[in-house]
Every structure is written in C-alpha cells, then in structure tokens.
Short mmCIF file of C-alpha atoms and ligand atoms in Angstrom, two decimals:
data_model
loop_
_atom_site.label_atom_id
_atom_site.label_comp_id
_atom_site.label_asym_id
_atom_site.label_seq_id
_atom_site.Cartn_x
_atom_site.Cartn_y
_atom_site.Cartn_z
CA UNK A 178 -199.05 128.68 83.96
CA UNK A 179 -201.35 131.47 84.62
CA UNK A 180 -201.38 135.05 85.39
CA UNK A 181 -203.38 138.10 86.18
CA UNK A 182 -205.42 139.82 83.59
CA UNK A 183 -203.58 142.95 84.47
CA UNK A 184 -200.13 141.54 84.02
CA UNK A 185 -201.26 139.87 80.90
CA UNK A 186 -202.38 142.87 78.94
CA UNK A 187 -199.74 142.39 76.33
CA UNK A 188 -199.15 146.03 75.42
CA UNK A 189 -197.29 146.55 78.65
CA UNK A 190 -194.49 144.46 77.31
CA UNK A 191 -194.79 144.56 73.56
CA UNK A 192 -194.24 147.67 71.46
CA UNK A 193 -196.53 148.71 68.61
CA UNK A 194 -197.94 147.15 66.54
CA UNK A 195 -199.31 145.06 69.22
CA UNK A 196 -202.31 143.69 70.95
CA UNK A 197 -204.71 145.78 72.91
CA UNK A 198 -203.77 148.07 75.66
CA UNK A 199 -206.92 148.34 77.52
CA UNK A 200 -208.13 150.25 80.39
CA UNK A 201 -211.65 149.82 81.43
CA UNK A 202 -213.89 152.32 82.87
CA UNK A 203 -217.15 153.73 81.84
CA UNK A 204 -219.17 156.72 82.51
CA UNK A 205 -222.78 157.59 82.52
CA UNK A 206 -223.13 161.26 82.16
CA UNK A 207 -225.35 163.47 84.16
CA UNK A 208 -227.68 165.68 82.22
CA UNK A 209 -225.89 168.79 81.11
CA UNK A 210 -225.98 171.76 83.37
CA UNK A 211 -226.46 175.32 82.34
CA UNK A 212 -224.93 177.66 84.79
CA UNK A 213 -225.01 181.36 85.03
CA UNK A 214 -222.64 183.30 87.18
CA UNK A 215 -224.42 186.33 88.63
CA UNK A 216 -221.40 188.44 89.41
CA UNK A 217 -220.71 191.87 88.16
CA UNK A 218 -217.06 192.22 87.45
CA UNK A 219 -215.96 195.82 87.78
CA UNK A 220 -212.46 195.39 86.62
CA UNK A 221 -211.35 192.11 85.19
CA UNK A 222 -210.04 189.96 88.01
CA UNK A 223 -208.62 186.82 86.47
CA UNK A 224 -207.71 185.09 89.74
CA UNK A 225 -211.16 185.57 91.17
CA UNK A 226 -212.80 184.26 88.03
CA UNK A 227 -210.55 181.24 88.09
CA UNK A 228 -211.40 180.50 91.71
CA UNK A 229 -215.11 180.78 91.11
CA UNK A 230 -214.89 178.55 88.06
CA UNK A 231 -212.93 175.97 89.97
CA UNK A 232 -215.32 176.03 92.90
CA UNK A 233 -218.26 175.56 90.56
CA UNK A 234 -216.54 172.76 88.72
CA UNK A 235 -215.89 170.95 91.99
CA UNK A 236 -219.50 171.48 93.04
CA UNK A 237 -220.77 170.08 89.73
CA UNK A 238 -218.47 167.08 89.98
CA UNK A 239 -219.48 166.35 93.58
CA UNK A 240 -223.13 166.70 92.67
CA UNK A 241 -222.75 164.37 89.71
CA UNK A 242 -220.86 161.73 91.63
CA UNK A 243 -223.33 161.89 94.46
CA UNK A 244 -226.36 161.21 92.31
CA UNK A 245 -224.80 159.28 89.44
CA UNK A 246 -222.38 156.37 89.29
CA UNK A 247 -219.54 157.06 86.91
CA UNK A 248 -218.93 154.15 84.53
CA UNK A 249 -216.14 154.93 82.16
CA UNK A 250 -214.89 152.58 79.52
CA UNK A 251 -211.95 153.55 77.39
CA UNK A 252 -209.89 150.93 75.62
CA UNK A 253 -207.15 151.40 73.05
CA UNK A 254 -206.49 148.62 70.56
CA UNK A 255 -204.01 148.74 67.75
CA UNK A 256 -206.01 149.01 64.53
CA UNK A 257 -203.56 146.80 62.72
CA UNK A 258 -203.90 144.11 65.38
CA UNK A 259 -207.69 144.29 65.28
CA UNK A 260 -207.66 144.10 61.47
CA UNK A 261 -205.46 141.05 61.33
CA UNK A 262 -206.13 139.14 64.52
CA UNK A 263 -209.70 139.88 65.48
CA UNK A 264 -211.81 140.75 62.48
CA UNK A 265 -211.18 137.86 60.09
CA UNK A 266 -213.18 134.90 61.32
CA UNK A 267 -211.37 132.23 59.34
CA UNK A 268 -212.43 128.77 58.30
CA UNK A 269 -212.49 125.59 60.32
CA UNK A 270 -210.10 122.90 59.14
CA UNK A 271 -212.72 120.16 58.90
CA UNK A 272 -212.15 118.42 62.24
CA UNK A 273 -215.94 118.19 62.70
CA UNK A 274 -216.53 116.59 59.30
CA UNK A 275 -218.18 113.18 59.06
CA UNK A 276 -215.50 110.55 59.29
CA UNK A 277 -212.81 112.87 60.63
CA UNK A 278 -213.87 112.79 64.26
CA UNK A 279 -211.73 110.34 66.19
CA UNK A 280 -213.39 107.07 67.16
CA UNK A 281 -212.31 107.84 70.72
CA UNK A 282 -214.51 110.93 70.80
CA UNK A 283 -218.20 110.10 71.17
CA UNK A 284 -219.65 112.95 69.11
CA UNK A 285 -223.24 111.89 69.54
CA UNK A 286 -222.80 112.12 73.28
CA UNK A 287 -220.36 115.01 73.67
CA UNK A 288 -221.67 117.31 70.97
CA UNK A 289 -225.35 116.41 70.79
CA UNK A 290 -226.10 114.46 73.91
CA UNK A 291 -228.59 115.70 76.50
CA UNK A 292 -227.27 117.76 79.43
CA UNK A 293 -228.55 117.91 82.92
CA UNK A 294 -226.48 120.79 84.28
CA UNK A 295 -226.37 124.24 82.72
CA UNK A 296 -223.03 125.99 83.24
CA UNK A 297 -223.87 129.44 81.98
CA UNK A 298 -226.66 131.81 82.85
CA UNK A 299 -226.68 133.80 79.61
CA UNK A 300 -225.76 137.02 81.39
CA UNK A 301 -222.43 138.47 82.49
CA UNK A 302 -223.64 138.38 86.10
CA UNK A 303 -221.76 141.47 87.16
CA UNK A 304 -224.36 142.61 89.66
CA UNK A 305 -224.00 141.87 93.34
CA UNK A 306 -223.57 138.20 94.16
CA UNK A 307 -225.37 136.94 91.04
CA UNK A 308 -222.48 134.84 89.83
CA UNK A 309 -221.99 133.12 93.19
CA UNK A 310 -225.70 132.44 93.44
CA UNK A 311 -225.69 130.95 89.98
CA UNK A 312 -222.73 128.73 90.91
CA UNK A 313 -224.91 127.40 93.74
CA UNK A 314 -227.34 125.99 91.15
CA UNK A 315 -224.74 123.42 90.07
CA UNK A 316 -225.20 120.08 91.90
CA UNK A 317 -222.65 119.48 94.69
CA UNK A 318 -221.58 116.14 93.27
CA UNK A 319 -222.49 113.80 90.46
CA UNK A 320 -224.40 111.64 92.92
CA UNK A 321 -226.91 114.51 93.09
CA UNK A 322 -227.45 114.21 89.36
CA UNK A 323 -230.07 112.00 87.76
CA UNK A 324 -227.83 111.02 84.87
CA UNK A 325 -224.29 111.48 86.10
CA UNK A 326 -221.59 112.01 83.46
CA UNK A 327 -220.44 108.51 82.72
CA UNK A 328 -216.99 107.23 82.12
CA UNK A 329 -216.11 103.76 80.96
CA UNK A 330 -216.40 101.71 84.17
CA UNK A 331 -212.77 101.37 85.19
CA UNK A 332 -211.69 104.80 84.05
CA UNK A 333 -211.07 107.81 86.23
CA UNK A 334 -211.53 111.42 85.24
CA UNK A 335 -208.10 112.81 84.54
CA UNK A 336 -207.06 116.14 85.96
CA UNK A 337 -203.89 117.70 84.65
CA UNK A 338 -201.62 120.43 85.89
CA UNK A 339 -198.13 121.60 84.97
CA UNK A 340 -195.14 122.85 86.86
CA UNK A 341 -192.11 124.42 85.25
CA UNK A 342 -189.14 123.15 87.22
CA UNK A 343 -187.09 126.16 86.18
CA UNK A 344 -189.62 128.67 87.53
CA UNK A 345 -189.23 127.79 91.19
CA UNK A 346 -188.66 124.73 93.32
CA UNK A 347 -191.79 122.78 94.11
CA UNK A 348 -192.38 123.54 97.77
CA UNK A 349 -195.12 123.87 100.38
CA UNK A 350 -196.62 126.86 98.68
CA UNK A 351 -197.18 124.78 95.51
CA UNK A 352 -198.32 121.82 97.55
CA UNK A 353 -201.48 123.65 98.55
CA UNK A 354 -202.83 123.06 95.07
CA UNK A 355 -202.39 119.31 95.56
CA UNK A 356 -203.96 119.48 98.99
CA UNK A 357 -206.90 121.38 97.57
CA UNK A 358 -207.30 118.71 94.93
CA UNK A 359 -207.25 115.79 97.34
CA UNK A 360 -209.50 117.59 99.80
CA UNK A 361 -212.19 118.49 97.28
CA UNK A 362 -212.26 115.85 94.53
CA UNK A 363 -213.53 112.30 94.61
CA UNK A 364 -210.36 110.20 94.96
CA UNK A 365 -211.96 107.02 93.79
CA UNK A 366 -213.09 108.56 90.50
CA UNK A 367 -210.20 110.84 89.63
CA UNK A 368 -206.52 110.98 88.90
CA UNK A 369 -204.28 114.02 89.04
CA UNK A 370 -201.40 114.06 86.60
CA UNK A 371 -198.67 116.49 87.54
CA UNK A 372 -196.85 117.38 84.34
CA UNK A 373 -193.49 119.10 84.34
CA UNK A 374 -190.66 119.96 82.00
CA UNK A 375 -188.16 118.05 84.12
CA UNK A 376 -188.09 115.15 86.51
CA UNK A 377 -189.87 115.90 89.78
CA UNK A 378 -190.04 112.37 91.11
CA UNK A 379 -187.25 112.94 93.62
CA UNK A 380 -188.98 115.96 95.11
CA UNK A 381 -189.85 114.81 98.64
CA UNK A 382 -193.29 116.45 98.69
CA UNK A 383 -194.33 114.94 95.38
CA UNK A 384 -192.82 111.59 96.18
CA UNK A 385 -195.00 111.43 99.28
CA UNK A 386 -198.12 112.07 97.20
CA UNK A 387 -197.15 109.37 94.75
CA UNK A 388 -196.74 107.06 97.71
CA UNK A 389 -200.01 108.06 99.42
CA UNK A 390 -202.13 108.00 96.27
CA UNK A 391 -200.75 105.35 93.94
CA UNK A 392 -203.94 105.26 91.86
CA UNK A 393 -204.90 108.91 91.86
CA UNK A 394 -201.61 110.77 91.56
CA UNK A 395 -198.97 110.54 88.91
CA UNK A 396 -195.99 112.63 87.75
CA UNK A 397 -195.05 112.85 84.12
CA UNK A 398 -192.53 114.78 82.08
CA UNK A 399 -193.86 116.49 78.95
CA UNK A 400 -192.41 115.55 75.61
CA UNK A 401 -193.91 118.26 73.44
CA UNK A 402 -192.98 116.87 69.98
CA UNK A 403 -194.35 113.49 71.04
CA UNK A 404 -197.60 114.94 72.39
CA UNK A 405 -198.00 116.92 69.18
CA UNK A 406 -197.61 113.98 66.84
CA UNK A 407 -200.65 113.51 64.68
CA UNK A 408 -201.88 117.07 65.26
CA UNK A 409 -201.59 120.01 62.87
CA UNK A 410 -198.52 121.05 64.89
CA UNK A 411 -196.69 117.78 64.28
CA UNK A 412 -193.06 118.63 63.53
CA UNK A 413 -193.72 122.37 63.54
CA UNK A 414 -190.91 124.75 64.54
CA UNK A 415 -193.56 126.52 66.64
CA UNK A 416 -193.22 123.72 69.18
CA UNK A 417 -189.93 125.21 70.31
CA UNK A 418 -191.74 128.31 71.50
CA UNK A 419 -190.72 129.01 75.01
CA UNK A 420 -190.94 132.02 77.23
CA UNK A 421 -189.71 132.88 80.64
CA UNK A 422 -193.05 133.19 82.31
CA UNK A 423 -194.38 129.95 80.85
CA UNK A 424 -197.32 131.70 79.23
CA UNK A 425 -197.21 130.51 75.66
CA UNK A 426 -195.33 127.38 76.70
CA UNK A 427 -197.92 126.50 79.35
CA UNK A 428 -200.73 127.36 76.93
CA UNK A 429 -199.37 124.86 74.43
CA UNK A 430 -198.80 122.11 76.98
CA UNK A 431 -202.33 122.29 78.32
CA UNK A 432 -203.89 121.85 74.89
CA UNK A 433 -201.57 119.00 73.90
CA UNK A 434 -202.06 117.14 77.15
CA UNK A 435 -205.84 117.42 77.04
CA UNK A 436 -205.85 116.37 73.39
CA UNK A 437 -203.88 113.21 74.17
CA UNK A 438 -205.50 112.18 77.43
CA UNK A 439 -208.69 114.18 77.79
CA UNK A 440 -209.82 115.70 81.04
CA UNK A 441 -209.67 118.80 83.13
CA UNK A 442 -206.84 121.28 83.07
CA UNK A 443 -206.13 123.20 86.26
CA UNK A 444 -203.37 125.79 86.43
CA UNK A 445 -201.01 125.17 89.34
CA UNK A 446 -201.74 128.58 90.82
CA UNK A 447 -205.30 127.62 91.70
CA UNK A 448 -206.88 126.32 94.87
CA UNK A 449 -209.87 124.08 94.26
CA UNK A 450 -212.89 124.66 96.44
CA UNK A 451 -215.44 122.17 95.13
CA UNK A 452 -215.94 118.87 93.32
CA UNK A 453 -215.58 119.71 89.63
CA UNK A 454 -217.20 116.58 88.27
CA UNK A 455 -220.77 117.98 87.96
CA UNK A 456 -219.41 120.37 85.30
CA UNK A 457 -218.04 117.61 83.13
CA UNK A 458 -220.99 116.99 80.85
CA UNK A 459 -219.60 120.01 79.02
CA UNK A 460 -216.41 120.93 77.28
CA UNK A 461 -215.39 124.41 78.39
CA UNK A 462 -212.94 127.20 79.01
CA UNK A 463 -213.69 130.05 81.42
CA UNK A 464 -214.52 133.71 81.24
CA UNK A 465 -211.43 135.94 81.61
CA UNK A 466 -213.09 138.30 84.07
CA UNK A 467 -216.52 139.72 84.73
CA UNK A 468 -216.02 142.59 82.29
CA UNK A 469 -216.23 140.42 79.20
CA UNK A 470 -213.46 142.32 77.45
CA UNK A 471 -214.49 142.25 73.85
CA UNK A 472 -211.18 141.01 72.42
CA UNK A 473 -210.08 139.01 75.45
CA UNK A 474 -213.11 137.31 76.97
CA UNK A 475 -211.77 133.77 77.50
CA UNK A 476 -209.29 132.05 79.78
CA UNK A 477 -207.92 128.50 79.91
CA UNK A 478 -206.66 128.28 83.49
CA UNK A 479 -209.50 125.84 84.07
CA UNK A 480 -210.72 123.91 81.05
CA UNK A 481 -212.23 120.60 80.09
CA UNK A 482 -212.13 118.74 76.79
CA UNK A 483 -212.43 115.10 75.94
CA UNK A 484 -209.65 113.09 74.41
CA UNK A 485 -209.25 113.89 70.70
CA UNK A 486 -211.89 116.58 70.92
CA UNK A 487 -212.49 118.11 67.49
CA UNK A 488 -212.46 121.50 69.25
CA UNK A 489 -208.78 120.96 70.07
CA UNK A 490 -208.07 119.57 66.62
CA UNK A 491 -209.35 122.89 65.27
CA UNK A 492 -207.31 124.81 67.86
CA UNK A 493 -204.10 123.19 66.61
CA UNK A 494 -205.04 124.18 63.09
CA UNK A 495 -205.54 127.79 64.17
CA UNK A 496 -202.12 127.71 65.84
CA UNK A 497 -200.46 126.15 62.83
CA UNK A 498 -201.89 128.74 60.43
CA UNK A 499 -201.64 131.92 62.52
CA UNK A 500 -198.61 134.13 63.05
CA UNK A 501 -196.20 132.73 65.66
CA UNK A 502 -197.23 133.66 69.19
CA UNK A 503 -195.38 136.57 70.76
CA UNK A 504 -193.49 135.91 73.98
CA UNK A 505 -195.47 136.66 77.14
CA UNK A 506 -198.66 137.01 75.11
CA UNK A 507 -202.06 135.40 75.30
CA UNK A 508 -201.83 134.46 71.61
CA UNK A 509 -202.09 130.74 72.36
CA UNK A 510 -204.47 131.36 75.21
CA UNK A 511 -207.23 133.95 75.22
CA UNK A 512 -206.78 135.01 71.59
CA UNK A 513 -206.70 131.43 70.32
CA UNK A 514 -209.88 130.45 72.17
CA UNK A 515 -211.64 133.52 70.81
CA UNK A 516 -210.57 132.82 67.22
CA UNK A 517 -211.67 129.22 67.57
CA UNK A 518 -214.98 130.11 69.17
CA UNK A 519 -215.81 132.51 66.33
CA UNK A 520 -214.83 130.01 63.66
CA UNK A 521 -217.16 127.48 65.23
CA UNK A 522 -220.03 129.94 65.07
CA UNK A 523 -219.05 130.76 61.50
CA UNK A 524 -219.43 127.08 60.63
CA UNK A 525 -222.68 126.76 62.63
CA UNK A 526 -221.13 124.30 65.07
CA UNK A 527 -222.25 124.51 68.69
CA UNK A 528 -219.28 126.04 70.49
CA UNK A 529 -217.66 124.82 73.69
CA UNK A 530 -219.05 126.36 76.88
CA UNK A 531 -217.67 129.28 78.86
CA UNK A 532 -217.83 129.06 82.64
CA UNK A 533 -218.72 132.32 84.38
CA UNK A 534 -215.77 134.24 85.84
CA UNK A 535 -216.53 133.51 89.49
CA UNK A 536 -216.40 129.73 89.02
CA UNK A 537 -212.63 129.86 88.86
CA UNK A 538 -211.55 133.44 89.15
CA UNK A 539 -213.77 135.53 91.39
CA UNK A 540 -210.79 137.83 91.99
CA UNK A 541 -211.37 139.45 88.62
CA UNK A 542 -214.44 141.55 89.08
CA UNK A 543 -215.67 144.74 90.65
CA UNK A 544 -214.52 146.00 94.02
CA UNK A 545 -217.90 145.23 95.52
CA UNK A 546 -218.23 141.61 94.46
CA UNK A 547 -214.81 140.14 93.88
CA UNK A 548 -212.94 138.02 96.40
CA UNK A 549 -210.65 139.93 98.75
CA UNK A 550 -206.91 139.83 98.03
CA UNK A 551 -205.69 136.36 99.09
CA UNK A 552 -202.34 137.77 100.19
CA UNK A 553 -203.57 140.66 102.29
CA UNK A 554 -203.56 139.97 105.98
CA UNK A 555 -207.04 140.31 107.41
CA UNK A 556 -208.50 140.12 110.85
CA UNK A 557 -211.90 139.00 109.69
CA UNK A 558 -212.79 142.49 108.46
CA UNK A 559 -212.72 141.31 104.83
CA UNK A 560 -215.26 138.63 105.66
CA UNK A 561 -217.37 141.11 107.64
CA UNK A 562 -217.21 143.60 104.82
CA UNK A 563 -218.27 140.87 102.41
CA UNK A 564 -221.21 140.02 104.62
CA UNK A 565 -222.46 143.59 104.80
CA UNK A 566 -222.17 144.11 101.05
CA UNK A 567 -223.40 140.68 100.12
CA UNK A 568 -226.33 141.90 98.11
CA UNK A 569 -228.46 138.94 97.16
CA UNK A 570 -226.80 136.21 99.22
CA UNK A 571 -229.28 134.36 101.34
CA UNK A 572 -229.54 134.54 105.10
CA UNK A 573 -226.23 133.64 106.67
CA UNK A 574 -224.49 134.17 103.33
CA UNK A 575 -220.94 135.39 103.56
CA UNK A 576 -217.51 134.94 102.08
CA UNK A 577 -217.48 131.36 103.28
CA UNK A 578 -220.71 130.56 101.44
CA UNK A 579 -219.49 132.29 98.31
CA UNK A 580 -216.32 130.18 98.39
CA UNK A 581 -218.42 127.08 98.87
CA UNK A 582 -220.34 127.86 95.70
CA UNK A 583 -217.45 128.52 93.33
CA UNK A 584 -215.05 125.85 92.11
CA UNK A 585 -211.58 127.35 92.36
CA UNK A 586 -209.68 130.42 93.45
CA UNK A 587 -207.12 131.45 90.89
CA UNK A 588 -204.13 133.12 92.54
CA UNK A 589 -202.51 134.60 89.44
CA UNK A 590 -199.06 133.20 90.10
CA UNK A 591 -197.73 135.45 92.85
CA UNK A 592 -195.52 132.53 93.90
CA UNK A 593 -193.28 134.84 95.90
CA UNK A 594 -196.09 135.64 98.32
CA UNK A 595 -197.19 133.59 101.29
CA UNK A 596 -200.70 133.21 102.68
CA UNK A 597 -200.96 135.53 105.68
CA UNK A 598 -201.44 133.96 109.09
CA UNK A 599 -205.07 134.07 110.08
CA UNK A 600 -206.10 135.50 106.70
CA UNK A 601 -209.24 134.32 104.93
CA UNK A 602 -207.36 131.91 102.69
CA UNK A 603 -205.90 130.19 105.73
CA UNK A 604 -209.12 130.17 107.74
CA UNK A 605 -211.61 129.31 105.03
CA UNK A 606 -209.54 127.18 102.66
CA UNK A 607 -206.21 125.86 103.92
CA UNK A 608 -207.38 124.85 107.39
CA UNK A 609 -210.39 123.13 105.89
CA UNK A 610 -208.19 121.20 103.48
CA UNK A 611 -206.15 119.96 106.39
CA UNK A 612 -209.24 118.83 108.27
CA UNK A 613 -210.68 117.12 105.25
CA UNK A 614 -207.43 115.39 104.41
CA UNK A 615 -207.06 114.14 107.96
CA UNK A 616 -210.61 112.78 107.79
CA UNK A 617 -209.94 111.09 104.48
CA UNK A 618 -206.66 109.65 105.67
CA UNK A 619 -208.45 107.96 108.55
CA UNK A 620 -210.94 106.56 106.09
CA UNK A 621 -208.41 105.36 103.60
CA UNK A 622 -206.18 103.61 106.13
CA UNK A 623 -209.32 101.86 107.28
CA UNK A 624 -210.89 101.09 103.92
CA UNK A 625 -209.17 101.74 100.69
CA UNK A 626 -206.18 103.08 98.86
CA UNK A 627 -206.76 105.76 96.25
C1 LIG B 25 -221.82 107.26 72.53
O1 LIG B 25 -222.79 107.88 73.35
C2 LIG B 25 -224.09 107.37 73.15
C3 LIG B 25 -225.04 108.27 73.92
O2 LIG B 25 -224.63 108.46 75.23
C4 LIG B 25 -224.13 105.94 73.59
O3 LIG B 25 -225.42 105.39 73.42
C5 LIG B 25 -223.12 105.14 72.78
O4 LIG B 25 -223.04 103.82 73.24
C6 LIG B 25 -221.74 105.78 72.85
N1 LIG B 25 -220.86 105.15 71.91
C7 LIG B 25 -219.72 104.61 72.28
C8 LIG B 25 -218.90 104.04 71.16
O5 LIG B 25 -219.31 104.58 73.42
#
C-alpha cells in the first residue's frame, strides 16, 4: 500500500537510533547588513532599546523577504543510520552475470535494446510546470510510437495491484482505481490482477468486474512463501513480516508479484490518468517527490519490471542480507531501491529508470506547482489559481491539461476521506472515467469482450 511522504518519515514513529527525521527548507541569505542606531541615550532605557531593536529586526526581515526568497533546508539524520544503511554501497549478488539471467528475461532487449521514449529529463524539474511539460513529451499511446514495445503476440501487459482485506472493506471508494484503469488503459492489450491477502471473489463490486472483463481482470490471493520460492528470500523468516499499515508487507508483495509475473505495479490508492504503455520500454520506479531527498529519493507506488528481472533478483538479495525491516518503515521500499540503485552503479550496470515525481505523484512538490488537495472541496478556484500560476504551460493550459499529461494521481491512502462533490477530482477525473466507461461499454457490447 502506499502513503504520504510526510507520514512515512520513519522517525515520527521509531525512536533513536533510527532513520532520518527530515524537515526540508532552505534559505538564501541576503547580504549582511550593517546598521547603526543614531540615538543618544541619556539614561539607559532598556525597554526603549528593546523596542527599537525589535522594530529594526522586523524591518530587516521584511526587507529580506521582500527582495529574497527564503530557501531553508535543514535535515536531521541519525549518524548511526547513515553509517550503516546509507554509506556502504555493498556488492551485487551476481544476478547480472552471464548465464545467471533467466531465459525468460531478454537481456539483450531489456538491458541493451534501443529505446524510443525517454522517461527522464536529467533535471529535478522543480521549476514551474516543467515536469508536466516534460510528461507531455511522452507519446499518448504505443500506436504513436515507431517501434512500439512488443509483447509475445497473445500476451497482455500485466498490471498488478494489492488490497489488504483487513484494512477496510473493498467499496466504491476503492473501485475508483479500477474505473480509472478501465477508462485509461487499452483493454485489449492489458490485464489487471487484483491481489489480496484474502478471498475477494464474493465482493459484489469485484465480482461484477470479473464478469464484465473476463480477459482483462482477475483476482488472486497472495501466497507469499510460494511467490518467494526460488528467490534469495525462499524460506526466510523475513517473509512473515507484517505491519498494520501494510507498508513493509505491501512492499514485499509488489516485488514478489512483479518478479513472478512481470508487469506494472500500481498502488491501490492511485487514480490513473493516462495510458501507461508508452513507458514500458523501461524498467522503473518513481521519484519520491520533487525535492529529491538525498536518502529517500525513490518510490515504488508505480513501478515496472519484467518477469525474472535481474534487478529484482538483486533486490531480494539486498533484503535477505540487510537487517530486518522495521515496522511502518520504508526499509523494503525507498531505502531498498536506493541501496540497489547504488550497488548497480558500483558494479557499472545501467540502473533501472526513475520516473519524475509528477508522473505519478504531482501532489508532492512545491505549493506553486503541485496538484491541489484531492479531498478539499473547491468551487473551481483551485483550477483558476492553477491557471494563473501556470508558468510555462501553453495557451489554454490549466489543471486539466496538467492532469492529461501525467500518468497517475497518488492519493496517499486517506481511505477515510471521500472526494468532495464538485471538486476537481470529481469534475476532471471521476466524471470523465464514467463517460469513457460508458463509451467503451457501448463499444464492447457491440464488438468485443475484454
Ligand atoms: C530478445 O530481443 C531481441 C531484440 O529485441 C530479439 O531480436 C530476440 O529475438 C529476443 N529473444 C527472444 C528469446 O525473444
């Protein structure tokens, strides 16, 4: 499952020695001021002096803030944690060695093959609408690509998601993720597998999807020890790791599922906004947020790896040889991807790609360029505000265009909240899903079953 960056800073829940507690801000300082106070003090008047000093301080602060933007960045990380978890790069386990790559993984294509679409711009893209504009450079669908990512002829791209039956009942709020999937992805070329830790087949909502989409929707129950067989975690006591919020548990399931079946992982608390298939020439995770936090830059709420990817083989080795993950931590998420990424560089192996933050999580950026709060009621003012502060967006560019460029909106759990009536999520996403689904239903009753 997924979560907000804020909730996920592990120090809020774990006592020292622990992972980073971080608080980001940064400051650019004005040039220093030299001030002289031209007042003759006859007898020492402490109160007066204090008042004058305060007044001057306020004046200096106002002056500074008027002419200079304060950027302050202060982060506190436990030294012990940095020494043990971050600094050592570690060795790969040999999953990329000649002869050890699975025959089911086409290394010459997936690791060295030519690519048509570039998924990263080489910059953090924190300024204005840069990230959204970059997202617009990705083709709208594979039919717009010269050499579309090919699958064996009768195979569909697998998309996987996971629902913990003990977290909450699967209801209409969760169903929006499914609707977003069927409204935005190519039914004929994809299949969504809804994993869970208990049987969901009697759930009326899910049963109706299974009925409507016999070839592109499937429910399956995870059997962790079975999924882990043949990996470095085979038989490991670590497989029993379980935590209330499904963080480490969900982190494990996503890697095991992708290892066994290959495909795209999408956290349940996401709404898809665009066809993901043009991204699939690459194996990738995503950027955690637009700040590129040095020890926590990566997120797996949206990821893609091929079946038996040597990247995942290495990930299981990192898990098997590191300290056990702490409950509610990102140890098998962000920290694992970072360790793996650095080991790959250490071994001079081209690393997996990192999608820019806005592709899947445009909520996690600056006030002036992140998506408005999905759960705040709005009367259109959010969208108007977005339009007036849109920076580089082209003529007519607004929140709607920005949403059309990115691939998903990650809602950071918040399952207890509902989408406000008339809010931007309803207007620009949910209503559109409904329209699209109605259109597709007409088509499919006429032509084909997906
Ligand atoms: C692997 O990919 C290459 C390049 O795309 C292709 O020529 C080759 O047939 C593929 N091999 C297999 C076993 O599919």
